[in-house]
Short mmCIF file of C-alpha atoms in Angstrom, two decimals:
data_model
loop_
_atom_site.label_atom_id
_atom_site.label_comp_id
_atom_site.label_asym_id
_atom_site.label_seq_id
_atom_site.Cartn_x
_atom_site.Cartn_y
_atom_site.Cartn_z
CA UNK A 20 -47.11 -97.17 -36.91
CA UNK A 21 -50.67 -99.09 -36.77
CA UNK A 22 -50.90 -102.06 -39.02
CA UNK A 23 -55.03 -101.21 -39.86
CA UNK A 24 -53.69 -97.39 -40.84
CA UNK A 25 -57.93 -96.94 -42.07
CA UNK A 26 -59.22 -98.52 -38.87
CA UNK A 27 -58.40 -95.53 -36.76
CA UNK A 28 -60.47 -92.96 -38.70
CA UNK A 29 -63.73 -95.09 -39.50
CA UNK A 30 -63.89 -95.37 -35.42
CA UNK A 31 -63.46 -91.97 -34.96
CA UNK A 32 -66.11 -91.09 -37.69
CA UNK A 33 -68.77 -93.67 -36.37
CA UNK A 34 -67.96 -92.79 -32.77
CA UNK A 35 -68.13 -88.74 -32.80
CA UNK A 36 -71.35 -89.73 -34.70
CA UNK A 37 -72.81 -91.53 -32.14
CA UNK A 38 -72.49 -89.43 -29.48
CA UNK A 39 -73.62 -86.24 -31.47
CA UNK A 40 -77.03 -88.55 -32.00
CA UNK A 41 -76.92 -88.49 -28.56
CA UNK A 42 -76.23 -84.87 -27.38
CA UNK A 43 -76.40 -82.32 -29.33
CA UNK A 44 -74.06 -79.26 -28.30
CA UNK A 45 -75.39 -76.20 -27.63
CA UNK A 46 -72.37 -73.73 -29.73
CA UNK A 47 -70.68 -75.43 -32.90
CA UNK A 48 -66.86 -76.43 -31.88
CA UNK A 49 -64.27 -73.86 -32.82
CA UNK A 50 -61.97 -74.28 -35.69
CA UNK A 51 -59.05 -75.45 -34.98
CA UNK A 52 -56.42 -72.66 -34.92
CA UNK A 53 -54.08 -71.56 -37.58
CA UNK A 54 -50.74 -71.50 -36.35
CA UNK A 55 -49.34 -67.82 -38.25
CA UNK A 56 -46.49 -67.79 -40.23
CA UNK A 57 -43.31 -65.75 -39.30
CA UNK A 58 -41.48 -64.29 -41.85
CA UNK A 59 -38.34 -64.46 -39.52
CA UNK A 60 -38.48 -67.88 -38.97
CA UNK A 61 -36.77 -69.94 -41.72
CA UNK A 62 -37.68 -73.54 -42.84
CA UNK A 63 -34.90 -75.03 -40.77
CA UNK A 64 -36.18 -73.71 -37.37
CA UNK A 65 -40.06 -74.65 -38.50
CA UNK A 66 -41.05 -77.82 -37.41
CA UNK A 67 -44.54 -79.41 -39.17
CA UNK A 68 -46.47 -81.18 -36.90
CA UNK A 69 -46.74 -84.29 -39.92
CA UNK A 70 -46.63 -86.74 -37.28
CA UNK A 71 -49.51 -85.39 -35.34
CA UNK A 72 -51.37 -86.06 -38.49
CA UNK A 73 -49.89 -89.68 -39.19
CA UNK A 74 -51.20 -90.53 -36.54
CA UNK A 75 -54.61 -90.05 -37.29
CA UNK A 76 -54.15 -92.50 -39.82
CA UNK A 77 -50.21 -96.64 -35.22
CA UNK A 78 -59.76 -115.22 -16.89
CA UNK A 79 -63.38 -115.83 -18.19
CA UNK A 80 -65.41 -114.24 -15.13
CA UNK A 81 -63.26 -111.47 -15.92
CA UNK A 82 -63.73 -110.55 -19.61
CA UNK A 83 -67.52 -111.17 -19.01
CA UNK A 84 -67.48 -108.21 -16.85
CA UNK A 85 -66.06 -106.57 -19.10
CA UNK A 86 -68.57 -107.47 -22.06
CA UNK A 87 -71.66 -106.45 -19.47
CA UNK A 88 -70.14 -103.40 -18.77
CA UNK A 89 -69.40 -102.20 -21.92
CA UNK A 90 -72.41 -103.05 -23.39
CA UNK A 91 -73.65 -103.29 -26.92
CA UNK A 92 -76.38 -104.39 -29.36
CA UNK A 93 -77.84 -108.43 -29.89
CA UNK A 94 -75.70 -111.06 -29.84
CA UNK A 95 -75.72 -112.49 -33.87
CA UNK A 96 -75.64 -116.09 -32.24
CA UNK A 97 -77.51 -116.46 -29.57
CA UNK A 98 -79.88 -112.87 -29.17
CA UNK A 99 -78.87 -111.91 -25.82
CA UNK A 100 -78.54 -108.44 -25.22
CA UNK A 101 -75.96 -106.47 -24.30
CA UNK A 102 -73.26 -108.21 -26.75
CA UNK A 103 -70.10 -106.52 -27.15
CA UNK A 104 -66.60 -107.65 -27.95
CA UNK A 105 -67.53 -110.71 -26.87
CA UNK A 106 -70.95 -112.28 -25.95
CA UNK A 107 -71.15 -112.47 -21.79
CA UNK A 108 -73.54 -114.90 -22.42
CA UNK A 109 -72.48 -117.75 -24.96
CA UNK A 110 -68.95 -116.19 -25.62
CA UNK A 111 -69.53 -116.02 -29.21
CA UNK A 112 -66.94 -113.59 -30.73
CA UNK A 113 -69.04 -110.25 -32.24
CA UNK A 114 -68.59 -108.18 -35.65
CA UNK A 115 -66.84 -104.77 -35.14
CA UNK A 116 -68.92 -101.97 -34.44
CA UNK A 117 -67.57 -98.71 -35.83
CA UNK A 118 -69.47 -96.38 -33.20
CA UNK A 119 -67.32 -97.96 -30.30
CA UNK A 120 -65.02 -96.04 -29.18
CA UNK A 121 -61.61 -97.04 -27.81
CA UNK A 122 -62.48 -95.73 -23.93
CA UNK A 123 -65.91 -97.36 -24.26
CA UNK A 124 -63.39 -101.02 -24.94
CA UNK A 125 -62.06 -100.39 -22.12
CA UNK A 126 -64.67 -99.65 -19.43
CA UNK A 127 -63.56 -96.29 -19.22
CA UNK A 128 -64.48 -92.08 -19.04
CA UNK A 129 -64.04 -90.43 -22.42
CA UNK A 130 -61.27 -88.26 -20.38
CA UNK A 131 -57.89 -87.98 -20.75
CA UNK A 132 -56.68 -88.89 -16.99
CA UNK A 133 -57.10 -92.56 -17.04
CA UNK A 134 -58.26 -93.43 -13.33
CA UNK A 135 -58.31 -96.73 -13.49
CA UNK A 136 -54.93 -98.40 -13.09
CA UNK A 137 -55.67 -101.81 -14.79
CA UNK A 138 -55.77 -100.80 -18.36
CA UNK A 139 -53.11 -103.53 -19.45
CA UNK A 140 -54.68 -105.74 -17.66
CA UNK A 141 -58.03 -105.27 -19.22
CA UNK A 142 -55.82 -105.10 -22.26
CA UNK A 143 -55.27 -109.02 -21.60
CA UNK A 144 -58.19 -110.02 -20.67
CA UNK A 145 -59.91 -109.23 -23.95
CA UNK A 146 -56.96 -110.73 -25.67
CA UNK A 147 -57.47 -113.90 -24.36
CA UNK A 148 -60.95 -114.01 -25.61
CA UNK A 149 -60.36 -112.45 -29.33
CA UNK A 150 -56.89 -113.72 -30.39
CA UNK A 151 -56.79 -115.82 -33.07
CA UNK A 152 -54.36 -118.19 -31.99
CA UNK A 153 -57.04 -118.90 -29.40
CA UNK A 154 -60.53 -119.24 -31.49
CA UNK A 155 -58.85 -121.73 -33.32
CA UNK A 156 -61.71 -123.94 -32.41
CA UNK A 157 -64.45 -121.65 -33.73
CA UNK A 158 -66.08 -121.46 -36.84
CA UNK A 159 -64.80 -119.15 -39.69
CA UNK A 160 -67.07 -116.43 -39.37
CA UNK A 161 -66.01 -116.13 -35.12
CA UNK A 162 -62.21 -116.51 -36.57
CA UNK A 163 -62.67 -113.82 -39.40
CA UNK A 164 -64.62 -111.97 -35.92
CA UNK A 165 -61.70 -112.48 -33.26
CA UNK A 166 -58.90 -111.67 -36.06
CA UNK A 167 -60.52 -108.01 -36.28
CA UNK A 168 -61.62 -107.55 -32.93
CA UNK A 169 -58.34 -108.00 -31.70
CA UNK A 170 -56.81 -106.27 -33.84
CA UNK A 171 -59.30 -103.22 -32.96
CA UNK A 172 -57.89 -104.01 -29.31
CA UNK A 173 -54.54 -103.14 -29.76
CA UNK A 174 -54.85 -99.98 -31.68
CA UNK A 175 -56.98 -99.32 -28.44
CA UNK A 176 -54.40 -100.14 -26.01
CA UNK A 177 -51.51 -98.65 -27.64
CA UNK A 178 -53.32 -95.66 -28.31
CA UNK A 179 -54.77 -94.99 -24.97
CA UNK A 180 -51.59 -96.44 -23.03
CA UNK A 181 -49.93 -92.81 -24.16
CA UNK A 182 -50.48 -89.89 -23.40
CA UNK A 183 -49.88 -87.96 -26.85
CA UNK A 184 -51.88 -91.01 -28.67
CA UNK A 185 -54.78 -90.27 -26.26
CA UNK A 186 -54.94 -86.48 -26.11
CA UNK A 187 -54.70 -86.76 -29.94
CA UNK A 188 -57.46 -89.15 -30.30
CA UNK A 189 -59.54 -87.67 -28.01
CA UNK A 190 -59.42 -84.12 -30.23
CA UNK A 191 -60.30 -86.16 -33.45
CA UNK A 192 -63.42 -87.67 -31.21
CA UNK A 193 -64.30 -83.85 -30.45
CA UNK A 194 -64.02 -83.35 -34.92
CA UNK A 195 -60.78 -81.63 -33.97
CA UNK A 196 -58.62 -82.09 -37.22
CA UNK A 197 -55.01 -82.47 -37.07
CA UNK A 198 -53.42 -80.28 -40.26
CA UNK A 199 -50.12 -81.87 -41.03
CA UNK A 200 -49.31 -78.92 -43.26
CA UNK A 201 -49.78 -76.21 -40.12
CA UNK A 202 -46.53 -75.31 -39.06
CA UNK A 203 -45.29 -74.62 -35.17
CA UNK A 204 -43.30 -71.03 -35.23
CA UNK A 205 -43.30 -70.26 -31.84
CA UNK A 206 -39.93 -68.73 -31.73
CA UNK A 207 -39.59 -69.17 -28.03
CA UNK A 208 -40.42 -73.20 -28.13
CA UNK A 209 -38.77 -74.15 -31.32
CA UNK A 210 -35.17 -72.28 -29.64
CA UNK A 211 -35.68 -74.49 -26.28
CA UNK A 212 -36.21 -77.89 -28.51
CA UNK A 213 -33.06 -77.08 -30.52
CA UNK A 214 -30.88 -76.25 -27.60
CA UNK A 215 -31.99 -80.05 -26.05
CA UNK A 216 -31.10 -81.51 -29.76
CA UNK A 217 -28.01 -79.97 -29.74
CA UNK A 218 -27.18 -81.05 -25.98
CA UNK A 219 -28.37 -84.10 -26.92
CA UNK A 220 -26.03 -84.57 -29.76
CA UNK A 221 -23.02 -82.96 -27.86
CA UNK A 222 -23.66 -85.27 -24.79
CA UNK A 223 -20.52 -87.91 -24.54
CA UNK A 224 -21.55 -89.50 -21.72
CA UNK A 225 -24.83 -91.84 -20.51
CA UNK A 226 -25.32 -89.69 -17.23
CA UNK A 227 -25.65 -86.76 -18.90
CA UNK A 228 -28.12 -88.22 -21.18
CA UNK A 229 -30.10 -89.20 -18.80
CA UNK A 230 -30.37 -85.49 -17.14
CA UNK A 231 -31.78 -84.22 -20.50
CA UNK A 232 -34.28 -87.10 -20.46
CA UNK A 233 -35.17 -86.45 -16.85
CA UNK A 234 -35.78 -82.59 -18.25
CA UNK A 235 -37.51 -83.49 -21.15
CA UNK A 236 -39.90 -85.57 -19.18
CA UNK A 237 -40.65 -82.54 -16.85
CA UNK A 238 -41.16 -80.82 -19.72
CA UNK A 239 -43.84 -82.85 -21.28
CA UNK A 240 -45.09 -83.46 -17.87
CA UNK A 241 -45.94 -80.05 -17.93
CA UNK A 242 -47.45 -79.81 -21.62
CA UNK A 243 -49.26 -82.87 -20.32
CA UNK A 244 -51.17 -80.81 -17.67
CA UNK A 245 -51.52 -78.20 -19.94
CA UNK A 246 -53.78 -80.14 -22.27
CA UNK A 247 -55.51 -81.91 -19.52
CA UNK A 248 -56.60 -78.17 -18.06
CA UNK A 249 -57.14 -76.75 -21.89
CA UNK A 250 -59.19 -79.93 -22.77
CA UNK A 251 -61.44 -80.10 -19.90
CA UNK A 252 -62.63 -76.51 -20.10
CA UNK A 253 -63.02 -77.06 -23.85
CA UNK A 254 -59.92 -74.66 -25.08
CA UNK A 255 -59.12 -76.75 -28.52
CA UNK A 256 -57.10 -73.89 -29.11
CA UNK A 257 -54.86 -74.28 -26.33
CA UNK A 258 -55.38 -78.08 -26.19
CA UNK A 259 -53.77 -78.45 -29.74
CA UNK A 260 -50.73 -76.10 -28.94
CA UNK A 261 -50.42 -78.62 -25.88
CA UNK A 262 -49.88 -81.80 -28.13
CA UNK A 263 -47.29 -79.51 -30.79
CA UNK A 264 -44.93 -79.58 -27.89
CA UNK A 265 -45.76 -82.88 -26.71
CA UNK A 266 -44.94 -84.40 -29.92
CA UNK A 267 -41.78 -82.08 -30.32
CA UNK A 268 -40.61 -83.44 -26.61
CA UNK A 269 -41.04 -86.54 -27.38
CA UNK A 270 -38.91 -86.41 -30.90
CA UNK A 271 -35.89 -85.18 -28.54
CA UNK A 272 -36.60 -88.10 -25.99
CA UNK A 273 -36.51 -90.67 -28.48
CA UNK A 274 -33.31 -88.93 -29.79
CA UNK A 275 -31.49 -89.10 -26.81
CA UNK A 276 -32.30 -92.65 -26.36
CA UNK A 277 -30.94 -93.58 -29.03
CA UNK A 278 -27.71 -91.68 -28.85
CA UNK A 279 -27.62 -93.74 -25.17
CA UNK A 280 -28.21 -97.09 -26.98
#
């Protein structure tokens, strides 16, 4: 899914480093739950969460701002400070720094409600300082730069864009890890998925399609809020569950788009 799958987790390393440097919490975080095993439920109704655990593995005045906001350490060509992506004062294209994180790219609260409605466009903005195709110009060493940096970039956008993506990344900055061997058994979720799949699958008709996906999307709506509540008061155990069902409502979206294609 991410064409630097190694990128992801050196980030999240260096950044959840950073801030513990920073702050150090008062009561250790609590293991991630184990999800128990039912003896009634057979591997055909069990659903791994695999793909939760792939993932962890897809105008000038303007992007100035953006550099002096972020902020960042000396710039390697000229020694201002503050350099970031970008230097806001000689433009000069920077080496990656592992400890940023992908909200701290973008301007942004380490939350998962993004407030600020411009994310694509901030999205661009860096883009047309770091992509390759226009550094051309610059030396090799701001080329090698500007070929990793924007690369960085659009793992950032695509993960935070999303809201799975970003409530998953935002557990693995908390050290949250994401056990693609744990199992979801939850006889009561696991029945409601397969009666969508099988509506899905029994649907003849694009209308009716498109009242599952208008159900599904309440659905994860829902599951959305859920981790949003869970994660803010610091309830990994509930916050986790949230993304399970996430993940499992949007494998039946994608389904149904595809048997409307």
């Amino acid at each position: 899914m991410w064409r630097r799958p190694g990128q992801l987790r050196l980030h999240l390393a260096a950044a959840a480093g950073a801030a513990g440097r920073g702050a150090r919490r008062r009561n250790p975080l609590p293991p991630v739950p184990t999800v128990p095993s039912s003896s009634s439920s057979s591997s055909a109704s069990t659903t791994t969460t695999r793909d939760l655990a792939a993932f962890a593995r897809g105008s000038s005045s303007s992007s100035r701002s953006l550099s002096d906001r972020a902020g960042g350490g000396e710039c390697w060509s000229c020694g201002a400070s503050g350099a970031f992506l970008s230097c806001g004062s000689c433009g000069s294209v920077q080496p990656v720094d592992p400890a940023v994180d992908y909200f701290r790219i973008f301007g942004l609260e380490r939350e998962y409600t993004i407030k600020d409605n411009n994310l694509e466009g901030k999205y661009k903005d860096w883009q047309k300082k770091l992509h390759p195709d226009l550094v051309h110009s610059k030396s090799e060493k701001e080329r090698a730069f500007a070929a990793e940096q924007s690369a960085l970039v659009i793992d950032a956008y695509r993960t935070l864009s999303k809201p799975l993506s970003r409530a998953l990344y935002l557990l693995q900055l908390e050290g949250i890890p994401i056990d693609e061997e744990k199992t979801i058994t939850d006889p009561e979720l696991l029945m409601e998925m397969m009666e969508i799949r099988e509506a899905v699958n029994d649907a003849n008709d694009s209308q009716t399609l498109e009242k599952i996906q208008s159900q599904i999307k309440r659905k994860l709506e829902t599951w959305s809020h859920s981790f949003q509540e869970a994660f803010e008061r610091r309830d990994f155990d509930r916050a986790v569950k949230a993304t399970q069902r996430m993940s499992l409502a949007e494998a039946s979206s994608k389904r149904s788009l595809l048997n409307n294609a």
